[in-house]
Amino acid sequence: MCFPERRDGGLDITHPLDSERILADLNDEQRNAVSAVAGPVAILAGAGTGKTRVISRRVAYAVATAVVDPRRILVVTFTEKAAEEMQRRLAALGLPGVQASTFHAAARRQLAFYWPQIHERPLPEVINTKMPIVAPLARQLPGGFKFTPAKDLTDEIEWAKNRRIAPHHYAAEAQRSNRKPPIAADLFATLYRRYEDAKQRAGRIDFEDMLSLAVDLYQESGQAIDLVQQRYSWFSVDEYQDTNPLQEALLRLWVGDRRDLCVVGDEDQTIYGFTGASAEYLTTFASRFPDARLINLVTNYRSTPQVLELANRLIAATGRRKELRANTPAGPAPTITAYTDGDSEMTSLVSAIRRHLVDGVPLAEIAILVRTNAQLVPFEAALTGAGIPFAVRGLRFYVRPEVRAAQAALRHYVTSGTLSQDILSRWRAALGFSEEEQPADSGAEARDRRASLLALLAIARQVEAADPTAGVAEYLAELRRRDEAERAASDLGTGVTLSTLHRAKGLEWDAVFLPMLEEGTLPISQSLGDAAALAEERRLLYVGITRARRHLALSWAARRANAQGRPTRPKASQFLAQLRPAHVAPANADPSLFEALRAWRLERARADDVPAFVVADNKTLQAIAVARPTNTAELLQVPGIGPSRLERYGDEILRVVLDD
Ligand code: ATP
Ligand code: MG
């Protein structure tokens, strides 16, 4: 039997559901999971093992075997986009009517339906963004706090609400959880209370209210809980490792004392801990449902053995063993490249993309993944410059609100001094922006916003350097030109994906680039010295590595201009050292190569008039003789070879290996 398999794992089934066909192209473990259609099931499995695929197949199988009416199924996904994708997969399986949505969307739909029946009044209007309420409150904050981005404040409100922490408990809870609020905790608690008051006065509710109102409704009204439990009887939750307390509370009410719940997740991919999510619900599932079927999937269908070896090493460095078994043919070795500076990293990355395109890798199968939104900006510019179409997951630089606001602040503004000085004074007055370092404890949005403004300032300095008489009008024209060019490059439908690691969750590409793997970037500076935060940074890298099907390029640069254009000397991310082979058995060393390397070392030590071990010690030579590197990236993976040895001896060593 043979049927067309699409990339996303959906079967092209256009005729009635056939349970045999649903199971046919699954492995035994997956088949077990898919055919376990009743009772509690937990699938705890690593990246790319088919968890998401199992969820859609399991739904189809349950319907095909008449275990459940498709209208009574609720599939919960992590993002709206994932929900659309799940719906598409289910439709491809012949199940257009099944509900797949996020917790929020499900709560919204249910409240819209049940709330008026129970309360005999309409559901208050739901605000899609907290900004219009929070922004004015932020502007009333004392002193420099009034420039705190409203987004950082709304993120913090969401953290509190996701954990059901009321304003008057905020300060104590924040302290207990070691939380670093974007502004002083007591000040934030007041702002949070004023936000709640203002929202209530306006008769509105927000997204978290929607979840808590649903929880309250089901807790208080026997009629409501009966209605929702009659409506839904069979549940699946994808990415369960990133569920927050509010979502979990709602899920428990939906399920009640029934048992048809299937959760799917990977604790090593928990990357939303900072928003209040916890992998604990996944890891404690078995103790909460003692008769749950626990299914472990170990075969990875996404990545080459080479990519998986790297992923496995990152986990092994934590002292655990969790091996993903590869099922795809061997591919090229992932590269870990140390560049001398950020510019050469960028140039090489663009050439590598070009080579992939020449080799037939489609544009849409290439992704560049970075730690923060702001880090995407130079890639947007570089790809535009290189004429390579791209698509930003999230907002493109020139449409970000802070970039728009910075331009708006300059309109009708006449320069009197130098362009950049005038811009700086205008932005200081209008936006509270200063080029000097910002306080270390400011939130993620503040850092992103600052980076955007610094990027805009760098463009002003370029304009100024090209034409010292240029004024604001010329500058704004240049920004418009760049915006146009980037819009054109990103509007073509398909392009190289530019995304943060967070937004890359659940997705996959043929070729993945993970640049800027430096201390202070990944791991991000705020996580240094905080074990839990550092562990989440490692999981982010794990998510990044496991997105790659075949080509994976990790890199960092030993010199990089910071956002102000000043040179910095970053160190390689601490995680990179852990990706190198842990132990190299000397027995595997190629004896003739080892001897050749020793001869080279002797010659080189004499020429430089240094002791032999300064060039390289025996362990390093042995490791080279084991690994037989054929390029600088492979050589850099050899223990004992760092960027400085590579720079000094790299070419010679590679020649010795090649000649042997
Ligand atoms: P993640 O942890 O990253 O979310 P996942 O466990 O959800 O990954 P999927 O996205 O479901 O994994 O599957 C990964 C890839 O492997 C997809 O392209 C999917 O179609 C493919 N795949 C999964 N199982 C099989 C199989 N039995 N045969 C062929 N391909 C498979
Ligand atoms: Mg998945």
XYZ file of C-alpha atoms and ligand atoms in Angstrom:
692
model
C 0.000 0.000 0.000
C 1.324 3.405 -0.846
C -0.124 6.830 -0.488
C 1.262 10.281 -0.920
C 2.960 11.619 2.187
C 3.213 15.332 2.497
C 6.059 17.067 4.283
C 3.873 17.982 7.242
C 2.927 14.378 7.839
C -0.672 14.736 6.722
C -2.002 11.933 4.620
C -3.793 12.853 1.475
C -6.945 10.980 2.309
C -9.901 12.164 0.335
C -12.125 9.188 0.878
C -13.753 7.834 4.024
C -11.583 7.223 7.021
C -9.941 3.886 7.073
C -8.307 2.936 10.354
C -5.756 0.686 8.661
C -4.520 3.503 6.489
C -4.278 5.841 9.468
C -1.871 3.462 11.175
C 0.000 2.275 8.138
C 2.903 4.683 8.030
C 3.552 4.880 11.753
C 6.145 2.999 13.768
C 5.162 0.588 16.533
C 5.441 3.105 19.358
C 3.454 5.678 17.432
C 0.877 3.064 16.539
C 0.529 2.188 20.218
C -0.054 5.820 21.006
C -2.524 6.318 18.172
C -4.534 3.218 18.929
C -4.664 3.971 22.678
C -7.786 6.002 22.034
C -9.379 5.671 25.462
C -8.257 6.627 28.927
C -5.458 8.895 30.054
C -2.395 8.856 27.833
C 0.838 10.788 28.169
C 3.360 10.891 25.390
C 6.642 12.135 26.735
C 9.013 12.207 23.864
C 11.871 14.112 22.354
C 11.867 16.503 19.448
C 10.833 15.308 16.009
C 9.582 11.927 17.182
C 6.146 12.528 15.751
C 4.224 13.802 18.778
C 2.234 16.349 16.827
C 1.698 13.836 14.066
C 0.476 11.266 16.595
C -2.078 13.729 17.968
C -3.703 14.256 14.591
C -3.602 10.569 13.695
C -4.992 9.590 17.090
C -7.983 11.878 16.569
C -8.567 10.357 13.153
C -8.238 6.847 14.517
C -10.656 7.490 17.372
C -13.220 8.773 14.898
C -12.606 5.987 12.402
C -13.095 3.354 15.098
C -16.220 5.152 16.375
C -14.771 5.690 19.843
C -15.813 9.303 19.807
C -18.057 11.624 17.841
C -15.776 14.165 16.110
C -17.921 17.007 17.473
C -16.993 16.043 21.018
C -13.253 16.304 20.457
C -11.170 19.244 21.607
C -7.548 19.476 20.506
C -5.504 22.176 22.237
C -2.409 23.611 20.561
C 0.138 26.180 21.695
C -0.392 28.880 19.070
C -3.136 29.978 16.715
C -0.874 29.060 13.862
C -0.389 25.559 15.241
C -4.174 25.307 15.610
C -4.634 26.212 11.941
C -1.993 23.673 11.014
C -3.690 21.000 13.116
C -7.041 21.808 11.530
C -5.435 21.520 8.126
C -3.945 18.146 9.004
C -7.270 16.939 10.378
C -9.108 18.181 7.310
C -6.568 16.305 5.158
C -7.442 13.233 7.196
C -11.091 13.752 6.332
C -12.076 15.464 9.593
C -12.978 19.047 8.851
C -15.273 19.504 11.867
C -12.893 18.766 14.741
C -12.062 21.696 17.004
C -8.405 22.547 17.322
C -7.571 25.767 19.118
C -5.468 27.403 21.777
C -6.673 27.463 25.392
C -7.622 31.113 24.922
C -9.625 30.621 21.779
C -11.443 27.647 23.302
C -12.253 29.590 26.477
C -13.473 32.529 24.420
C -15.801 30.401 22.358
C -17.159 28.601 25.372
C -17.748 31.767 27.366
C -19.471 33.428 24.425
C -21.841 30.482 24.384
C -22.378 29.542 28.045
C -21.940 32.825 29.878
C -25.109 34.490 28.504
C -27.113 31.344 29.239
C -25.960 31.203 32.867
C -25.675 34.890 33.743
C -28.468 36.153 31.514
C -26.325 39.025 30.319
C -23.791 39.221 27.543
C -20.154 38.399 28.095
C -18.124 41.591 28.611
C -16.166 42.582 25.560
C -12.724 40.993 25.361
C -9.797 43.298 24.718
C -7.247 41.885 22.321
C -4.447 43.954 23.747
C -3.779 45.515 27.137
C -1.794 48.327 25.560
C -4.492 51.026 25.402
C -5.054 50.698 29.154
C -1.466 50.087 30.235
C 0.266 52.708 28.055
C -1.356 55.742 29.721
C -0.719 54.225 33.160
C 2.916 53.696 32.202
C 3.250 57.321 31.159
C 2.062 58.391 34.600
C 4.830 56.463 36.336
C 7.300 58.638 38.230
C 10.665 59.743 36.822
C 12.453 57.626 34.225
C 9.940 54.788 34.762
C 7.498 56.577 32.481
C 9.488 55.344 29.491
C 9.145 51.690 30.503
C 7.672 49.919 27.455
C 4.039 49.104 28.080
C 4.738 45.642 26.623
C 7.088 44.763 29.500
C 4.414 45.860 31.950
C 1.702 43.845 30.197
C 4.024 40.803 30.126
C 4.435 41.108 33.878
C 0.664 41.510 34.378
C 0.230 38.340 32.331
C 2.806 36.469 34.381
C 0.888 37.372 37.550
C -2.533 36.602 36.081
C -1.403 33.284 34.601
C -0.489 32.284 38.137
C -3.662 33.802 39.576
C -1.713 36.318 41.644
C -3.866 39.326 42.542
C -2.324 42.824 42.682
C -2.208 42.928 46.488
C -0.278 39.657 46.569
C 2.059 40.579 43.759
C 4.998 42.024 45.719
C 5.244 39.040 48.067
C 4.823 36.466 45.289
C 7.342 38.194 43.036
C 9.883 38.073 45.825
C 9.115 34.448 46.580
C 9.591 33.484 42.912
C 12.781 35.511 42.559
C 11.073 37.606 39.933
C 12.743 40.668 38.470
C 9.864 43.048 37.704
C 10.376 45.646 34.957
C 9.886 48.397 37.574
C 10.035 48.337 41.392
C 7.665 45.653 42.689
C 5.466 47.950 44.811
C 5.200 50.422 41.965
C 4.253 47.598 39.642
C 1.646 46.256 42.086
C -0.016 49.676 42.080
C 0.039 49.862 38.298
C -1.379 46.346 38.088
C -4.241 47.278 40.436
C -4.966 50.435 38.446
C -4.996 48.387 35.259
C -7.558 46.008 36.757
C -9.695 48.939 38.011
C -9.595 50.758 34.683
C -10.493 47.612 32.791
C -13.388 46.874 35.089
C -14.703 50.436 34.849
C -14.650 50.092 31.072
C -16.613 46.845 31.384
C -13.962 44.846 29.554
C -12.073 41.639 30.196
C -8.654 40.546 28.983
C -7.289 37.216 27.767
C -6.362 35.910 31.200
C -9.728 37.035 32.590
C -11.267 34.907 29.898
C -9.500 31.846 31.249
C -10.219 32.701 34.873
C -13.852 33.610 34.132
C -14.234 30.260 32.428
C -12.655 28.547 35.438
C -14.950 30.473 37.810
C -17.997 29.792 35.679
C -17.364 26.058 35.682
C -16.502 26.024 39.375
C -19.585 27.969 40.391
C -22.234 26.777 38.020
C -23.167 23.136 37.916
C -25.227 23.925 34.837
C -22.249 25.403 32.965
C -19.947 22.550 33.798
C -22.625 20.072 32.715
C -23.028 21.881 29.415
C -19.335 22.000 28.592
C -18.743 18.439 29.711
C -21.614 17.237 27.556
C -20.172 19.133 24.632
C -16.587 17.870 24.924
C -15.603 14.453 26.091
C -12.248 13.728 24.468
C -9.167 15.937 24.810
C -5.641 16.236 23.431
C -3.063 18.832 24.409
C 0.077 19.404 22.351
C 3.196 21.127 23.795
C 1.856 20.330 27.261
C 5.260 21.115 28.819
C 4.481 24.825 28.416
C 1.079 24.874 30.102
C 0.523 27.530 32.763
C -1.488 27.185 36.000
C -4.548 28.984 34.636
C -4.688 26.798 31.539
C -4.177 23.686 33.647
C -7.055 24.709 35.947
C -9.336 25.067 32.944
C -8.237 21.764 31.456
C -8.991 19.964 34.722
C -12.519 21.377 34.747
C -13.131 20.370 31.146
C -11.998 16.842 31.828
C -13.629 16.549 35.261
C -13.505 13.025 36.572
C -13.499 11.647 33.063
C -10.479 10.047 31.571
C -10.133 10.673 27.877
C -7.201 13.027 28.033
C -4.023 12.719 26.020
C -1.125 15.052 26.729
C 1.973 15.331 24.616
C 5.207 17.099 25.361
C 8.934 17.158 25.883
C 10.260 18.598 29.120
C 13.514 19.452 27.386
C 11.620 21.898 25.221
C 10.066 23.950 28.041
C 10.882 27.475 26.905
C 8.028 29.568 28.277
C 8.905 29.183 31.964
C 9.432 32.936 32.094
C 5.755 33.528 31.378
C 4.630 31.270 34.218
C 4.435 27.923 32.389
C 5.719 24.760 34.006
C 6.731 21.313 32.776
C 5.568 19.901 36.091
C 2.090 19.156 34.817
C 3.641 16.920 32.195
C 6.115 15.233 34.489
C 3.536 14.590 37.226
C 0.840 13.333 34.877
C 1.515 9.718 35.788
C 1.102 10.372 39.500
C -2.134 12.239 38.915
C -3.449 9.509 36.627
C -1.917 6.321 38.052
C -3.444 4.179 35.312
C -2.264 6.444 32.509
C -0.581 4.875 29.526
C 2.844 6.376 29.239
C 4.247 6.234 25.780
C 7.758 7.104 24.884
C 8.718 7.796 21.293
C 12.435 7.591 20.628
C 12.734 7.477 16.868
C 13.291 10.870 15.371
C 12.020 11.318 11.825
C 13.139 14.869 11.363
C 16.885 15.107 11.576
C 20.012 13.367 10.367
C 22.048 11.272 12.841
C 24.624 14.067 12.790
C 22.147 16.708 13.926
C 20.778 14.394 16.602
C 24.214 13.560 17.926
C 24.651 17.223 18.695
C 21.232 17.445 20.354
C 21.965 14.340 22.422
C 25.259 15.809 23.593
C 23.567 18.947 24.832
C 21.265 16.835 26.995
C 24.103 14.539 28.097
C 25.978 17.600 29.388
C 23.248 17.977 32.028
C 24.119 14.531 33.338
C 21.034 12.883 31.876
C 20.769 10.481 29.024
C 18.056 11.008 26.540
C 18.951 9.750 23.163
C 17.044 10.535 20.047
C 17.439 7.730 17.554
C 17.833 8.832 13.980
C 15.800 7.362 11.179
C 17.011 9.431 8.268
C 20.138 8.854 6.170
C 23.423 10.402 7.227
C 23.912 14.033 6.346
C 26.627 16.633 6.528
C 28.247 17.234 9.923
C 26.775 20.260 11.679
C 29.308 23.053 11.755
C 30.344 25.094 14.763
C 32.250 28.059 13.428
C 34.165 30.734 15.291
C 34.355 33.883 13.184
C 36.844 36.603 13.829
C 34.071 39.203 13.720
C 30.351 39.697 13.261
C 30.699 40.949 9.687
C 32.457 37.800 8.516
C 29.806 35.715 10.277
C 27.120 37.598 8.345
C 28.955 37.371 5.003
C 29.532 33.634 5.425
C 25.943 33.070 6.419
C 24.653 34.825 3.321
C 27.056 32.833 1.097
C 26.017 29.604 2.804
C 22.369 30.414 2.052
C 23.287 31.053 -1.588
C 25.094 27.696 -1.739
C 22.032 25.950 -0.281
C 19.858 27.581 -2.939
C 22.233 26.461 -5.679
C 22.146 22.955 -4.187
C 18.382 22.948 -4.518
C 17.304 23.656 -0.943
C 14.089 25.696 -1.320
C 14.032 29.183 0.207
C 11.195 28.258 2.516
C 13.274 25.377 3.883
C 15.955 27.655 5.322
C 15.751 29.409 8.686
C 17.886 31.754 10.736
C 16.981 31.520 14.412
C 18.144 33.993 17.033
C 17.570 34.736 20.710
C 15.740 38.101 20.564
C 13.652 40.038 18.053
C 16.226 42.808 17.872
C 18.888 40.388 16.668
C 16.901 39.801 13.494
C 17.415 43.379 12.314
C 20.888 43.000 10.733
C 19.750 39.772 9.031
C 16.745 41.550 7.512
C 19.083 44.190 6.136
C 21.719 41.705 4.927
C 19.206 39.486 3.122
C 17.612 42.523 1.524
C 21.049 43.670 0.394
C 21.781 40.217 -1.016
C 18.445 40.057 -2.841
C 17.339 36.983 -0.890
C 13.617 36.951 -0.042
C 12.764 36.386 3.613
C 9.785 36.129 5.922
C 9.929 37.344 9.505
C 7.925 35.376 12.038
C 6.512 38.191 14.103
C 7.019 41.795 13.052
C 9.437 43.048 10.445
C 11.790 45.760 11.724
C 10.226 48.711 9.892
C 6.703 47.907 11.012
C 7.564 47.515 14.685
C 5.753 50.118 16.769
C 8.922 51.607 18.271
C 10.453 52.047 14.819
C 7.304 53.772 13.576
C 7.196 55.955 16.687
C 10.845 56.939 16.307
C 10.193 58.090 12.740
C 6.982 59.858 13.681
C 8.875 61.797 16.356
C 11.135 63.228 13.655
C 8.499 64.317 11.189
C 8.340 68.103 10.747
C 11.489 68.333 12.813
C 14.135 70.621 11.457
C 17.761 69.876 12.204
C 20.081 72.547 13.352
C 23.235 70.663 14.261
C 24.523 67.295 13.067
C 21.864 64.822 12.072
C 22.620 62.175 14.694
C 22.970 64.680 17.535
C 19.662 66.278 16.646
C 17.963 62.923 16.383
C 19.347 61.919 19.754
C 18.044 65.005 21.485
C 14.644 64.641 19.824
C 14.331 60.972 20.824
C 15.463 61.761 24.351
C 12.646 64.281 24.721
C 9.953 62.294 22.914
C 10.852 58.699 23.757
C 13.148 58.872 26.764
C 15.878 57.269 24.705
C 19.503 57.621 25.633
C 22.436 56.054 23.888
C 24.155 55.204 27.164
C 23.564 51.787 28.723
C 20.117 51.225 30.106
C 19.530 49.772 33.575
C 20.390 46.071 33.623
C 17.049 45.016 35.084
C 14.817 46.387 32.323
C 12.470 43.988 30.557
C 12.767 42.152 27.259
C 10.714 44.700 25.360
C 12.797 47.571 26.696
C 15.900 45.810 25.409
C 14.318 45.122 22.024
C 13.076 48.683 21.730
C 16.438 50.068 22.654
C 18.161 47.836 20.106
C 15.735 49.051 17.412
C 16.471 52.684 18.171
C 20.200 52.019 18.188
C 19.862 50.337 14.796
C 18.004 53.414 13.506
C 20.692 55.643 14.943
C 23.398 53.634 13.205
C 21.588 54.276 9.907
C 21.524 58.014 10.724
C 25.285 57.914 11.216
C 25.707 56.171 7.849
C 23.584 58.831 6.152
C 25.601 61.513 7.892
C 28.910 59.954 6.879
C 27.818 59.752 3.245
C 26.579 63.320 3.215
C 27.476 65.629 6.122
C 24.829 68.132 5.040
C 21.997 65.567 5.170
C 19.041 66.481 7.379
C 16.033 64.695 8.833
C 14.222 64.719 5.484
C 17.054 62.808 3.799
C 17.245 60.444 6.730
C 13.509 59.669 6.674
C 13.720 59.177 2.914
C 16.524 56.658 3.413
C 14.446 54.780 6.002
C 11.505 54.699 3.612
C 13.745 53.350 0.885
C 15.022 50.564 3.141
C 11.545 49.802 4.397
C 10.319 49.502 0.801
C 13.212 47.215 -0.170
C 12.666 44.959 2.855
C 8.944 44.896 2.306
C 9.515 43.826 -1.281
C 11.990 41.143 -0.163
C 9.627 39.851 2.501
C 6.377 40.095 0.518
C 7.151 37.415 -2.002
C 5.241 34.747 -0.159
C 8.089 32.374 0.440
C 11.461 33.273 1.745
C 14.111 32.383 4.264
C 12.478 32.297 7.695
C 13.809 34.773 10.227
C 12.562 33.900 13.682
C 13.326 33.939 17.340
C 13.935 30.532 18.882
C 10.708 30.898 20.859
C 8.636 31.261 17.714
C 10.357 28.280 16.078
C 8.735 25.823 18.477
C 7.254 22.757 16.793
C 8.541 23.746 13.317
C 11.234 22.287 11.066
C 13.439 23.298 8.139
C 16.009 21.573 5.905
C 18.702 24.075 6.820
C 18.954 25.941 10.104
C 21.434 28.669 11.073
C 22.011 29.475 14.724
C 24.300 32.511 14.732
C 25.512 34.693 17.628
C 25.955 31.841 20.076
C 27.806 33.966 22.582
C 27.828 34.474 26.333
C 25.345 37.253 27.045
C 23.313 36.448 23.919
C 22.567 32.733 24.285
C 22.626 32.343 27.238
C 21.124 35.834 27.464
C 22.894 38.097 29.953
C 20.052 38.185 32.513
C 20.201 34.412 32.844
C 23.865 34.285 33.828
C 24.164 33.229 37.434
C 20.546 32.048 37.660
C 20.478 28.266 37.369
C 16.818 27.976 36.374
C 17.070 30.723 33.770
C 20.276 29.215 32.416
C 18.580 25.830 32.083
C 15.840 27.466 30.019
C 18.487 29.042 27.758
C 19.970 25.604 27.190
C 16.529 24.269 26.267
C 16.180 27.128 23.781
C 19.376 26.005 22.088
C 18.053 22.444 22.161
C 14.875 23.593 20.433
C 17.004 25.430 17.866
C 19.235 22.458 17.073
C 16.322 20.049 16.790
C 14.538 22.239 14.190
C 17.085 21.209 11.525
C 16.400 18.340 9.174
C 19.749 18.160 7.420
C 21.960 21.232 7.497
C 22.831 22.878 10.763
C 25.298 25.725 11.210
C 26.120 27.106 14.640
C 28.386 30.098 14.932
C 29.737 32.903 17.050
C 32.124 35.765 16.537
C 35.102 36.759 18.646
C 34.559 40.435 17.850
C 31.278 42.182 17.374
C 30.176 45.773 17.220
C 27.551 46.340 19.908
C 24.386 48.230 19.114
C 26.211 51.548 19.533
C 28.782 50.418 16.988
C 31.496 50.024 19.641
C 33.678 46.914 19.424
C 33.133 44.173 21.972
C 34.913 40.846 22.435
C 32.271 38.253 23.180
C 33.098 34.787 24.443
C 31.708 31.659 22.859
C 28.455 30.475 24.441
C 29.203 28.109 27.303
C 26.923 25.589 25.583
C 29.220 25.257 22.571
C 31.940 23.555 24.608
C 29.344 20.986 25.655
C 28.550 20.158 22.053
C 32.025 18.841 21.369
C 32.606 15.112 21.746
C 32.973 14.415 25.457
C 35.649 11.783 25.310
C 37.849 10.652 22.500
C 39.344 7.191 22.894
C 43.035 7.346 21.960
C 42.785 3.802 20.648
C 40.810 5.096 17.672
C 43.533 7.502 16.674
C 45.051 6.951 13.290
C 48.711 6.116 14.146
C 50.224 7.346 10.897
C 48.341 10.638 11.106
C 49.332 11.017 14.739
C 52.978 10.646 13.755
C 52.605 13.098 10.902
C 51.060 15.616 13.297
C 53.917 15.121 15.764
C 56.438 15.785 13.008
C 54.617 18.951 12.016
C 54.495 20.079 15.645
C 58.241 19.608 16.056
C 58.945 21.679 12.978
C 56.521 24.415 13.953
C 57.782 24.593 17.562
C 61.347 24.951 16.292
C 60.408 27.637 13.827
C 58.533 29.621 16.509
C 61.158 28.858 19.139
C 58.561 27.631 21.638
C 58.187 24.331 23.532
C 56.180 21.700 21.626
C 53.219 21.713 24.055
C 52.636 25.393 23.283
C 51.788 24.388 19.723
C 49.592 21.468 20.820
C 49.758 18.734 23.443
C 49.631 15.009 22.684
C 45.975 14.731 23.691
C 45.023 17.362 21.145
C 47.063 15.709 18.381
C 45.475 12.391 19.251
C 42.021 13.915 19.102
C 42.810 15.371 15.674
C 44.030 11.958 14.504
C 40.703 10.473 15.660
C 38.465 13.100 14.154
C 40.374 13.583 10.880
C 38.814 17.026 10.337
C 38.511 18.146 6.757
C 37.592 21.781 7.335
C 38.032 24.475 9.953
C 34.577 23.927 11.404
C 35.322 20.266 12.072
C 38.754 21.107 13.407
C 37.188 23.554 15.841
C 35.110 20.745 17.275
C 38.244 18.901 18.342
C 38.894 19.312 22.080
C 41.976 21.444 22.608
C 41.416 23.518 19.464
C 40.020 26.965 20.191
C 39.753 30.021 17.974
C 43.326 31.177 18.647
C 44.929 27.793 17.803
C 42.654 27.607 14.824
C 43.765 31.010 13.615
C 47.462 30.229 14.146
C 47.723 26.611 13.006
C 44.392 25.666 11.426
C 45.465 25.690 7.787
C 48.683 23.758 8.484
C 46.938 21.087 10.530
C 44.300 20.592 7.859
C 47.035 20.212 5.260
C 48.761 17.527 7.363
C 45.456 15.648 7.673
C 44.792 15.981 3.964
C 48.289 14.818 2.976
C 48.240 11.793 5.245
P 8.553 18.675 18.184
O 8.994 18.128 19.514
O 9.633 19.472 17.533
O 7.232 19.365 18.265
P 7.193 16.329 17.211
O 7.548 15.227 18.139
O 5.876 16.963 17.380
O 8.372 17.410 17.216
P 6.385 15.996 14.451
O 6.450 17.409 14.065
O 5.070 15.362 14.667
O 7.337 15.752 15.743
O 7.188 15.096 13.416
C 8.491 15.445 12.982
C 8.651 15.111 11.518
O 8.744 13.708 11.356
C 7.479 15.555 10.663
O 7.978 15.966 9.417
C 6.654 14.275 10.536
O 5.861 14.291 9.388
C 7.736 13.225 10.465
N 7.314 11.890 10.948
C 6.864 11.583 12.179
N 6.582 10.260 12.275
C 6.872 9.702 11.083
C 6.801 8.375 10.532
N 6.383 7.336 11.241
N 7.177 8.200 9.258
C 7.617 9.250 8.523
N 7.715 10.517 8.966
C 7.345 10.759 10.229
Mg 5.343 18.938 17.839
